[in-house]
Short mmCIF file of C-alpha atoms in Angstrom, two decimals:
data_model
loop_
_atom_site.label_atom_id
_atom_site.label_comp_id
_atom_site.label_asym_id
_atom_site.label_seq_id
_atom_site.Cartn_x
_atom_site.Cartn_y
_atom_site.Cartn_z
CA UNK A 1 80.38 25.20 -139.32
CA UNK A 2 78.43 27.62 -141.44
CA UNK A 3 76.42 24.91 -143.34
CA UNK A 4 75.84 27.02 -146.45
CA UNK A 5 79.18 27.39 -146.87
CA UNK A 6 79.33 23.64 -147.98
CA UNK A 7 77.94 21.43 -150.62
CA UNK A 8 78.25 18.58 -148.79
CA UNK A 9 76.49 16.12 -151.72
CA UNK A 10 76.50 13.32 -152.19
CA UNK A 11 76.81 12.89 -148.42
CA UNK A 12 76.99 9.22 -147.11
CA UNK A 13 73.33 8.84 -145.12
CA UNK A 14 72.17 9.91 -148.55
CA UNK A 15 74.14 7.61 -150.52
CA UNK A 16 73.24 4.92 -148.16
CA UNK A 17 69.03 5.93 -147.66
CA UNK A 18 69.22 5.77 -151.56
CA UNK A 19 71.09 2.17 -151.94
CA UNK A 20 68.32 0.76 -149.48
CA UNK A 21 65.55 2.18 -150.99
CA UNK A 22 62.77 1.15 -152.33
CA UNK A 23 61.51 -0.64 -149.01
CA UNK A 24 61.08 -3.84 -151.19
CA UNK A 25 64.63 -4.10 -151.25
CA UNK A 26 64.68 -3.57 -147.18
CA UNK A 27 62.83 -6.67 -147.08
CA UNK A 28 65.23 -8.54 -148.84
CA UNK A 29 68.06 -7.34 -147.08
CA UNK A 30 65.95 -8.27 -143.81
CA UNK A 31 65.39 -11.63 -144.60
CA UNK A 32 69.04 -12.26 -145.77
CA UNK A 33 69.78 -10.99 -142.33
CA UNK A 34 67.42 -13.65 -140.99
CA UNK A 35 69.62 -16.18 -142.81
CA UNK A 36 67.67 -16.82 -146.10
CA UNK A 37 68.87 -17.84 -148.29
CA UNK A 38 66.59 -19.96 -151.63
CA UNK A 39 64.59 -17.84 -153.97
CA UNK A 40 61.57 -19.69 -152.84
CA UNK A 41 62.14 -18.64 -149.57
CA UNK A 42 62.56 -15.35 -150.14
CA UNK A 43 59.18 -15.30 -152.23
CA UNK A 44 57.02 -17.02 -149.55
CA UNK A 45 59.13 -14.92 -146.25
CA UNK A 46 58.80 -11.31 -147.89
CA UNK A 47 55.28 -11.85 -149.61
CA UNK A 48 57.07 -10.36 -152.85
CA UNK A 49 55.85 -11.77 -156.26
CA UNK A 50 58.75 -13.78 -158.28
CA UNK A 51 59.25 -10.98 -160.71
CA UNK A 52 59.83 -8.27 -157.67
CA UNK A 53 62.14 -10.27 -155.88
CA UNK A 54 63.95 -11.06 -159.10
CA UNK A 55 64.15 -7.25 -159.44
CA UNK A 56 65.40 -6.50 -156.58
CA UNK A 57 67.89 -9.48 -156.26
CA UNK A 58 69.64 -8.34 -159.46
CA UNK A 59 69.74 -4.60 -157.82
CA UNK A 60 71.61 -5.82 -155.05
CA UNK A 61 73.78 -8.24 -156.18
CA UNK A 62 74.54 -4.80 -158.96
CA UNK A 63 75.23 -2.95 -156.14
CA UNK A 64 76.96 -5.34 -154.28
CA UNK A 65 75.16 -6.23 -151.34
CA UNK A 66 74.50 -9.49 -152.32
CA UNK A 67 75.84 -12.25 -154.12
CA UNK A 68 74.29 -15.21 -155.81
CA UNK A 69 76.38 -18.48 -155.64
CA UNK A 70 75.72 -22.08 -157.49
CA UNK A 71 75.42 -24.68 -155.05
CA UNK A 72 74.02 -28.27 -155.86
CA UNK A 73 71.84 -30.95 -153.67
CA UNK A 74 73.12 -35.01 -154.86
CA UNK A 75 70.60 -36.19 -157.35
CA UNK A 76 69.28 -32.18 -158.32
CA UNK A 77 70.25 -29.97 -160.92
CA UNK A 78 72.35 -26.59 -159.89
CA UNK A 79 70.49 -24.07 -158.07
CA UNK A 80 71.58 -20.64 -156.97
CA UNK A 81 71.54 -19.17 -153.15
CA UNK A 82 71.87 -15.44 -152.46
CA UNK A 83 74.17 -14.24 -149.67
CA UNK A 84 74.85 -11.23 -148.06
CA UNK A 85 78.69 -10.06 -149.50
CA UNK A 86 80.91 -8.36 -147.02
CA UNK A 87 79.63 -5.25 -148.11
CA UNK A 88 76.02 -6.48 -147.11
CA UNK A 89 77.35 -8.02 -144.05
CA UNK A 90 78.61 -4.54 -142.52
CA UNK A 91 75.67 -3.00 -142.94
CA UNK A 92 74.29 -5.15 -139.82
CA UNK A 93 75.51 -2.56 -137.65
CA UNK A 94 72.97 -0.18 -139.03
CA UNK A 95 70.41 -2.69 -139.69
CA UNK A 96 70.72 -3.74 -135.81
CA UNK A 97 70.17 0.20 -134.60
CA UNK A 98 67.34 0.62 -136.69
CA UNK A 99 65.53 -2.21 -135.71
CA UNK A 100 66.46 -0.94 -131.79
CA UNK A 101 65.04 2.45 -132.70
CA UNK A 102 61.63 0.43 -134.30
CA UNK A 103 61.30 -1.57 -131.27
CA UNK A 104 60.41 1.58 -129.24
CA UNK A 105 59.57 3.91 -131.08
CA UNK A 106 56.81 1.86 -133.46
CA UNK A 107 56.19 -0.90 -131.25
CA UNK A 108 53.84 -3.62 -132.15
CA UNK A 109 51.45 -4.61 -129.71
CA UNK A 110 52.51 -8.18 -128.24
CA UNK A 111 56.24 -6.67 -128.41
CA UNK A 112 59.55 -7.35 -130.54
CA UNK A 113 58.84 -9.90 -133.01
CA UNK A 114 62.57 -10.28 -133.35
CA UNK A 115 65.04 -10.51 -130.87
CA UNK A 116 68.94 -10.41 -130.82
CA UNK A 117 71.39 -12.35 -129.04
CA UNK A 118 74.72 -12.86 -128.59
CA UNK A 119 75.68 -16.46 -130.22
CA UNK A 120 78.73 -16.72 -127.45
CA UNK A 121 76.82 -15.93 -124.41
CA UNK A 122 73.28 -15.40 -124.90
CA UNK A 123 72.97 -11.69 -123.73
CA UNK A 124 71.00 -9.42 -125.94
CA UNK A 125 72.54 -7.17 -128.29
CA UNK A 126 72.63 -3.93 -128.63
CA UNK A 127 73.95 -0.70 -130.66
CA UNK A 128 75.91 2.03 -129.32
CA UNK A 129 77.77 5.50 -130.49
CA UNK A 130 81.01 6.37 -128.95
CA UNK A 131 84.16 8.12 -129.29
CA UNK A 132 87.74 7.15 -130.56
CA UNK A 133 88.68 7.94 -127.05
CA UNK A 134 85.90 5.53 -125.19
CA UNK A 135 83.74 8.19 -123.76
CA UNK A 136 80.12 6.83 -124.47
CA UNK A 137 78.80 9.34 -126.89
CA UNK A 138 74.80 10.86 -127.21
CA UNK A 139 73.77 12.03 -130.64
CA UNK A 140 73.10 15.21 -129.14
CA UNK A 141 76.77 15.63 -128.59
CA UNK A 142 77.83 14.59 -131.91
CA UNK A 143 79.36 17.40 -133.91
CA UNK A 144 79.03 17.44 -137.76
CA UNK A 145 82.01 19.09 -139.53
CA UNK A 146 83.07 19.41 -143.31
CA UNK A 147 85.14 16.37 -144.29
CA UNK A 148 88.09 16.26 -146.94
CA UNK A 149 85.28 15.65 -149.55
CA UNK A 150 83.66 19.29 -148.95
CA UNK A 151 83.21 21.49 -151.21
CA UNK A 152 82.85 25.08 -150.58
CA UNK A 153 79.68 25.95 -152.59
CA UNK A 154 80.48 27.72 -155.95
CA UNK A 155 83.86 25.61 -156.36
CA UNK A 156 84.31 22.74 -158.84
CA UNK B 1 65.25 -21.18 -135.10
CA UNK B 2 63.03 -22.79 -138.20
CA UNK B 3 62.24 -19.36 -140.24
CA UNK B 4 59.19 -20.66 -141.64
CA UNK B 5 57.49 -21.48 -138.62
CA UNK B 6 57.29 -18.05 -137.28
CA UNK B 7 55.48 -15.22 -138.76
CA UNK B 8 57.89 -12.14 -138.27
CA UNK B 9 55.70 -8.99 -139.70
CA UNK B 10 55.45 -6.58 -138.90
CA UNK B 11 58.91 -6.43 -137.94
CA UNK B 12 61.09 -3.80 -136.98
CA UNK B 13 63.52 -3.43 -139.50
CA UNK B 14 60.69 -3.26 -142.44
CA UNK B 15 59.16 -1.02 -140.53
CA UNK B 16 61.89 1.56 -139.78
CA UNK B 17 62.92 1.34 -143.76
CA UNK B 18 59.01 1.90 -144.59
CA UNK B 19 59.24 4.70 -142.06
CA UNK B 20 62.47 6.23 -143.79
CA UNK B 21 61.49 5.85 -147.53
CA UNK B 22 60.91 8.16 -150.03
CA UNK B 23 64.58 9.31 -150.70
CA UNK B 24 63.29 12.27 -150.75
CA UNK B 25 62.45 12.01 -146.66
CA UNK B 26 65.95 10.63 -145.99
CA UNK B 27 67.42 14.06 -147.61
CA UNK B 28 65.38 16.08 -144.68
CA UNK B 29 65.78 13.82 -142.08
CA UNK B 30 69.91 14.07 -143.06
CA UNK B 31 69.52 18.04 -143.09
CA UNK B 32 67.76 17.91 -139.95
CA UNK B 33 70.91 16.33 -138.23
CA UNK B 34 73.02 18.68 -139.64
CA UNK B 35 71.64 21.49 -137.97
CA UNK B 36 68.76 22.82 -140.73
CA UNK B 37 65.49 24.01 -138.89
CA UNK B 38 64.06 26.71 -141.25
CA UNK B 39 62.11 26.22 -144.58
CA UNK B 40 64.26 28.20 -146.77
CA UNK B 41 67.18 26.31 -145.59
CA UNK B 42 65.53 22.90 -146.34
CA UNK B 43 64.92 23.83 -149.42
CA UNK B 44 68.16 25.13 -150.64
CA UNK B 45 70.19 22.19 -148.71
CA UNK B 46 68.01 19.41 -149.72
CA UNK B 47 67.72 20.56 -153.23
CA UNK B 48 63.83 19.50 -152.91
CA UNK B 49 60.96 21.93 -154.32
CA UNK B 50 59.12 23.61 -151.77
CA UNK B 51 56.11 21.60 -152.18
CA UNK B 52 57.95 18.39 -152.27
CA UNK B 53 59.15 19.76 -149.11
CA UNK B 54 56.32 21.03 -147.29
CA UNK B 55 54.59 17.16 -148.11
CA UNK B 56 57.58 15.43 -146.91
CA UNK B 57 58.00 17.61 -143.61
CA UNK B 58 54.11 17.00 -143.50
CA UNK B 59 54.88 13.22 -143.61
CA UNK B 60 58.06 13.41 -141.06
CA UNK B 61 55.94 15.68 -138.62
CA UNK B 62 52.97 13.01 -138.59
CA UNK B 63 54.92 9.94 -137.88
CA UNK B 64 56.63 11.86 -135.14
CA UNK B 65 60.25 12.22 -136.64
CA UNK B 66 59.98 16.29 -136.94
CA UNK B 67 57.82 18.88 -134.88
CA UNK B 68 56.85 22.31 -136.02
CA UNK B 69 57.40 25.31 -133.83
CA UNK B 70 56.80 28.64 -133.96
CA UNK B 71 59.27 31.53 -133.24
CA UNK B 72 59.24 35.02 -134.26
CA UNK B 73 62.79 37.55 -134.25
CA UNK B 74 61.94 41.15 -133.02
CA UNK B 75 60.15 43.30 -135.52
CA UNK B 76 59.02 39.58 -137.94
CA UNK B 77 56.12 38.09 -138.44
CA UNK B 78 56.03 34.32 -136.77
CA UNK B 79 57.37 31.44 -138.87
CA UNK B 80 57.81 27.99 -137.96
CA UNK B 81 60.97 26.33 -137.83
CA UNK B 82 61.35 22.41 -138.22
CA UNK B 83 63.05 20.00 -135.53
CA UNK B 84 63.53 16.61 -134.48
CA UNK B 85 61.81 15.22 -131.99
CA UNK B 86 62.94 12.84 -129.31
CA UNK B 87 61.83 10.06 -131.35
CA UNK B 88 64.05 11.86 -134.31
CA UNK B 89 67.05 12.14 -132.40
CA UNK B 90 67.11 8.63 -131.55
CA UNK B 91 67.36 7.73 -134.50
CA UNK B 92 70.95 9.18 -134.62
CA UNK B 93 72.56 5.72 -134.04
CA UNK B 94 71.57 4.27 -136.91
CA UNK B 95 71.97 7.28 -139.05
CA UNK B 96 75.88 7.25 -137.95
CA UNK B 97 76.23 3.94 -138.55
CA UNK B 98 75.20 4.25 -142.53
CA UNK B 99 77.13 7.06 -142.89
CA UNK B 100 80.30 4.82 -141.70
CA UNK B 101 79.03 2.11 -144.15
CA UNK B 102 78.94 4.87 -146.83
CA UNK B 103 82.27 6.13 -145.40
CA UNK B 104 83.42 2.76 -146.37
CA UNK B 105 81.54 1.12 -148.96
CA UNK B 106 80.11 4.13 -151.44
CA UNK B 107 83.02 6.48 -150.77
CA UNK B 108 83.50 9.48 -152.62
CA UNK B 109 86.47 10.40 -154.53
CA UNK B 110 88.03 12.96 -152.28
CA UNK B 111 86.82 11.24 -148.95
CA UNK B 112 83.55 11.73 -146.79
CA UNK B 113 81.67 15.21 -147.17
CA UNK B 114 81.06 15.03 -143.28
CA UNK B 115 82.81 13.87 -140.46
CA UNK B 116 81.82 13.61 -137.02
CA UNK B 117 82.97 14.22 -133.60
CA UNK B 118 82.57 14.45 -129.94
CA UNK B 119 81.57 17.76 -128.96
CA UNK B 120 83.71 17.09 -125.39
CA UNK B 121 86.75 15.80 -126.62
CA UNK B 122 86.85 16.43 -130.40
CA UNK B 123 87.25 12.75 -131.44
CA UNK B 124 86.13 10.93 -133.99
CA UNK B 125 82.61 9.51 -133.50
CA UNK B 126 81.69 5.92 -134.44
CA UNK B 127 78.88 3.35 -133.64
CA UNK B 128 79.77 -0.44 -132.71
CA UNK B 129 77.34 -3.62 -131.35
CA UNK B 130 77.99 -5.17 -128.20
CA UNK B 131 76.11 -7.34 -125.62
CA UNK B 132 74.55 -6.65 -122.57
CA UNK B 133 77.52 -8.54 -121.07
CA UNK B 134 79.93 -6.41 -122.74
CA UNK B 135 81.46 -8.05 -124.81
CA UNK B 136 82.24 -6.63 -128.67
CA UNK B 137 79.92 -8.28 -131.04
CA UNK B 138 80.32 -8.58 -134.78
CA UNK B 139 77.33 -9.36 -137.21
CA UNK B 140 78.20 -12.50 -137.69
CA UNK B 141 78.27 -13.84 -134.41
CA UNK B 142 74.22 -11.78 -133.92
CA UNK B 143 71.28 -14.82 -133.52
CA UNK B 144 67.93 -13.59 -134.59
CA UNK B 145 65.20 -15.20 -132.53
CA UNK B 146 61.44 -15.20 -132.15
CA UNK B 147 60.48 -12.38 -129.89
CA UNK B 148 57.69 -12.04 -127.73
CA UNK B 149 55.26 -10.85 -130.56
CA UNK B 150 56.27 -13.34 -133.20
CA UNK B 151 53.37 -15.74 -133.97
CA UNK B 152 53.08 -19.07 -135.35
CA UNK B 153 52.39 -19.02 -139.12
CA UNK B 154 48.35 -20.20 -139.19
CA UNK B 155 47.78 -18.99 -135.61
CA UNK B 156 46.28 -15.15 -135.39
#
């Protein structure tokens, strides 16, 4: 394609870049990855101050990545726990590739301080592209082409 | 695993987002897929000023994502154009898979901007996790475990 030719905004990395950012909030979404849960948690496992966290809670239950549900221990008052929605849960996909990418490209010295496994069997999980035909696919051979949403530039 | 008994920063995720943020960074980096290797062209695709755009291909080029080159046309001065670098390229796979999240969670009114496909076989292109066994692996069923560089909390 003749990329001038189309204004492809808002295009979807964007859209997506701009609903994780700022990296506060990728800590959040981390750690509700990790399977946190309680506020406190959340506090003392990101190293965010209350008010930040509160911030960015509220921004992501707005936008729908996570939701915050009552839930109540016998004897205690009602508490709230924040979970990923199904919205926040696919995004594992790209949170698994990026923290592939991290792991060799900006190692850390003792290696991976996370790693994934398969809950069924055990074997380490990984990301991959590929085609709706099964061929195993390399970014390099990934074609970008105007969608349905395209605009050609100097059209409403 | 007990979360609070293992220290997981710096870990990989945070430090791919970290590595992605500003916004601003995420428009180049997005351009940069799509093709764009001159300055002009950054400019007018991203939408960015130029200097906002010389500091954020300044930023891109140190951490490794983007490397400047020189070429020159018959007859021109030399000018640099702007491309990813290995380390850039790899991080296709996650790139792909939040533009399929945005496909499906942000969508635009008159369907994705961009679509992608297979250079070979002209199919669609899409990213999925599985195991080193093979098997098809959905978030939910993804343990996160202390790696090899995790460390106690209150050891160094």
């Amino acid at each position: 394609m003749d990329r001038d030719d189309w204004d492809l905004t808002p295009d979807s990395v964007q859209l997506a870049l701009e609903h994780l950012v700022p990296a506060s909030a990728g800590k959040v979404v981390r750690e509700a990855f990790y399977g946190t849960r309680r506020f406190d948690d959340f506090v003392r496992r990101t190293g965010l101050t209350a008010p930040v966290l509160s911030a960015r809670l509220r921004d992501l239950e707005a936008s729908g990545v996570i939701e915050k549900r009552p839930y109540r221990e016998p004897g205690q008052r009602t508490r709230h726990e924040y979970r990923l929605t199904q919205q926040g849960q696919d995004l594992g996909t790209a949170v698994v590739a990026l923290l592939e990418w991290a792991d060799r490209w900006l190692p850390t010295p003792d290696g991976p301080t996370v790693v994934l496994e398969h809950r069924e069997c055990g074997a380490s999980v990984h990301v991959a592209m590929g085609c709706s035909v099964g061929h195993g696919v390399d970014i390099t051979d990934v074609v970008a082409l105007p969608g349905p949403g395209a605009r050609r530039v100097g059209t409403s």
